[in-house]
PDB file of C-alpha atoms in Angstrom:
ATOM      1  CA  UNK A   1       0.498-149.069  18.056  1.00  0.00           C
ATOM      2  CA  UNK A   2       3.312-148.051  16.337  1.00  0.00           C
ATOM      3  CA  UNK A   3       4.908-144.479  17.076  1.00  0.00           C
ATOM      4  CA  UNK A   4       3.708-141.552  15.619  1.00  0.00           C
ATOM      5  CA  UNK A   5       5.583-139.360  13.065  1.00  0.00           C
ATOM      6  CA  UNK A   6       5.738-136.059  14.742  1.00  0.00           C
ATOM      7  CA  UNK A   7       5.705-134.097  11.649  1.00  0.00           C
ATOM      8  CA  UNK A   8       2.312-135.679  10.374  1.00  0.00           C
ATOM      9  CA  UNK A   9       0.922-135.123  13.744  1.00  0.00           C
ATOM     10  CA  UNK A  10       2.057-131.347  13.745  1.00  0.00           C
ATOM     11  CA  UNK A  11       0.326-131.035  10.134  1.00  0.00           C
ATOM     12  CA  UNK A  12      -2.663-132.832  11.323  1.00  0.00           C
ATOM     13  CA  UNK A  13      -3.022-130.715  14.368  1.00  0.00           C
ATOM     14  CA  UNK A  14      -2.787-127.602  11.882  1.00  0.00           C
ATOM     15  CA  UNK A  15      -5.390-128.739   9.951  1.00  0.00           C
ATOM     16  CA  UNK A  16      -7.639-129.648  12.864  1.00  0.00           C
ATOM     17  CA  UNK A  17      -7.250-126.571  14.838  1.00  0.00           C
ATOM     18  CA  UNK A  18      -6.666-126.591  18.577  1.00  0.00           C
ATOM     19  CA  UNK A  19     -10.245-127.360  20.043  1.00  0.00           C
ATOM     20  CA  UNK A  20     -10.341-130.442  17.903  1.00  0.00           C
ATOM     21  CA  UNK A  21      -6.757-131.488  18.725  1.00  0.00           C
ATOM     22  CA  UNK A  22      -7.829-131.308  22.515  1.00  0.00           C
ATOM     23  CA  UNK A  23     -11.139-133.045  22.042  1.00  0.00           C
ATOM     24  CA  UNK A  24      -9.235-136.068  20.240  1.00  0.00           C
ATOM     25  CA  UNK A  25      -6.463-135.836  23.060  1.00  0.00           C
ATOM     26  CA  UNK A  26      -9.081-136.160  25.854  1.00  0.00           C
ATOM     27  CA  UNK A  27     -10.802-139.088  24.019  1.00  0.00           C
ATOM     28  CA  UNK A  28      -7.732-141.056  24.113  1.00  0.00           C
ATOM     29  CA  UNK A  29      -7.236-140.062  27.893  1.00  0.00           C
ATOM     30  CA  UNK A  30     -10.809-141.089  28.519  1.00  0.00           C
ATOM     31  CA  UNK A  31     -10.276-144.225  26.796  1.00  0.00           C
ATOM     32  CA  UNK A  32      -6.920-145.016  29.114  1.00  0.00           C
ATOM     33  CA  UNK A  33      -8.943-144.269  32.091  1.00  0.00           C
ATOM     34  CA  UNK A  34     -11.672-146.411  31.277  1.00  0.00           C
ATOM     35  CA  UNK A  35      -9.502-149.312  30.497  1.00  0.00           C
ATOM     36  CA  UNK A  36      -7.597-148.801  33.696  1.00  0.00           C
ATOM     37  CA  UNK A  37     -10.833-148.953  35.600  1.00  0.00           C
ATOM     38  CA  UNK A  38     -12.091-151.751  34.031  1.00  0.00           C
ATOM     39  CA  UNK A  39      -8.806-153.995  34.536  1.00  0.00           C
ATOM     40  CA  UNK A  40      -8.397-152.782  38.131  1.00  0.00           C
ATOM     41  CA  UNK A  41      -8.390-155.636  40.696  1.00  0.00           C
ATOM     42  CA  UNK A  42     -10.383-153.544  43.044  1.00  0.00           C
ATOM     43  CA  UNK A  43     -12.755-151.233  41.239  1.00  0.00           C
ATOM     44  CA  UNK A  44     -15.046-150.425  44.176  1.00  0.00           C
ATOM     45  CA  UNK A  45     -11.726-148.755  45.722  1.00  0.00           C
ATOM     46  CA  UNK A  46     -11.093-146.812  42.517  1.00  0.00           C
ATOM     47  CA  UNK A  47     -14.873-145.697  42.355  1.00  0.00           C
ATOM     48  CA  UNK A  48     -14.839-144.477  45.901  1.00  0.00           C
ATOM     49  CA  UNK A  49     -11.815-142.675  45.614  1.00  0.00           C
ATOM     50  CA  UNK A  50     -12.871-141.036  42.257  1.00  0.00           C
ATOM     51  CA  UNK A  51     -16.389-140.204  43.886  1.00  0.00           C
ATOM     52  CA  UNK A  52     -14.311-138.258  46.705  1.00  0.00           C
ATOM     53  CA  UNK A  53     -12.143-136.373  44.139  1.00  0.00           C
ATOM     54  CA  UNK A  54     -15.276-135.423  42.154  1.00  0.00           C
ATOM     55  CA  UNK A  55     -17.255-134.339  45.163  1.00  0.00           C
ATOM     56  CA  UNK A  56     -14.074-132.099  46.213  1.00  0.00           C
ATOM     57  CA  UNK A  57     -14.217-130.279  42.815  1.00  0.00           C
ATOM     58  CA  UNK A  58     -17.846-129.649  42.887  1.00  0.00           C
ATOM     59  CA  UNK A  59     -17.390-128.010  46.172  1.00  0.00           C
ATOM     60  CA  UNK A  60     -14.577-125.983  45.175  1.00  0.00           C
ATOM     61  CA  UNK A  61     -14.872-122.373  44.710  1.00  0.00           C
ATOM     62  CA  UNK A  62     -14.093-123.129  40.698  1.00  0.00           C
ATOM     63  CA  UNK A  63     -17.187-125.300  40.520  1.00  0.00           C
ATOM     64  CA  UNK A  64     -19.643-124.392  43.480  1.00  0.00           C
ATOM     65  CA  UNK A  65     -21.059-121.222  41.903  1.00  0.00           C
ATOM     66  CA  UNK A  66     -21.110-122.350  38.333  1.00  0.00           C
ATOM     67  CA  UNK A  67     -23.832-125.008  37.676  1.00  0.00           C
ATOM     68  CA  UNK A  68     -22.924-125.348  34.084  1.00  0.00           C
ATOM     69  CA  UNK A  69     -19.460-126.536  35.023  1.00  0.00           C
ATOM     70  CA  UNK A  70     -20.669-128.802  37.641  1.00  0.00           C
ATOM     71  CA  UNK A  71     -23.085-130.486  35.400  1.00  0.00           C
ATOM     72  CA  UNK A  72     -20.344-131.071  32.552  1.00  0.00           C
ATOM     73  CA  UNK A  73     -18.044-132.484  35.495  1.00  0.00           C
ATOM     74  CA  UNK A  74     -20.817-134.792  36.740  1.00  0.00           C
ATOM     75  CA  UNK A  75     -21.767-136.055  33.171  1.00  0.00           C
ATOM     76  CA  UNK A  76     -18.091-136.700  32.319  1.00  0.00           C
ATOM     77  CA  UNK A  77     -17.804-138.688  35.500  1.00  0.00           C
ATOM     78  CA  UNK A  78     -20.686-140.646  34.991  1.00  0.00           C
ATOM     79  CA  UNK A  79     -19.336-141.306  31.471  1.00  0.00           C
ATOM     80  CA  UNK A  80     -16.015-142.533  32.627  1.00  0.00           C
ATOM     81  CA  UNK A  81     -17.589-145.240  34.969  1.00  0.00           C
ATOM     82  CA  UNK A  82     -20.025-146.810  32.027  1.00  0.00           C
ATOM     83  CA  UNK A  83     -19.100-150.042  30.952  1.00  0.00           C
ATOM     84  CA  UNK A  84     -17.844-150.067  27.287  1.00  0.00           C
ATOM     85  CA  UNK A  85     -19.744-150.771  24.575  1.00  0.00           C
ATOM     86  CA  UNK A  86     -19.414-154.165  22.964  1.00  0.00           C
ATOM     87  CA  UNK A  87     -18.509-154.291  19.540  1.00  0.00           C
ATOM     88  CA  UNK A  88     -20.889-156.084  17.173  1.00  0.00           C
ATOM     89  CA  UNK A  89     -19.008-158.322  15.068  1.00  0.00           C
ATOM     90  CA  UNK A  90     -22.056-158.745  12.547  1.00  0.00           C
ATOM     91  CA  UNK A  91     -21.919-155.300  11.337  1.00  0.00           C
TER      92      UNK A  91
END
């Protein structure tokens, strides 16, 4: 990927708004994490440590009293571990 034109990025961010920019940035981070997990030579180790970290978050004071945050965290974690969808070359 070529480096981005920072002025164009700044202008696009202004048109999109902060929540859309954040959502787009998170999509890029999620894609990178999924690629790293898929390419890791020991995915079981990654999964073990990931599950431990998610468990710690779920029992933390921040999330343990808020079922909505916990539900979103669990769903996001499950999404990160799903295999990528294959592209359909026929389309």
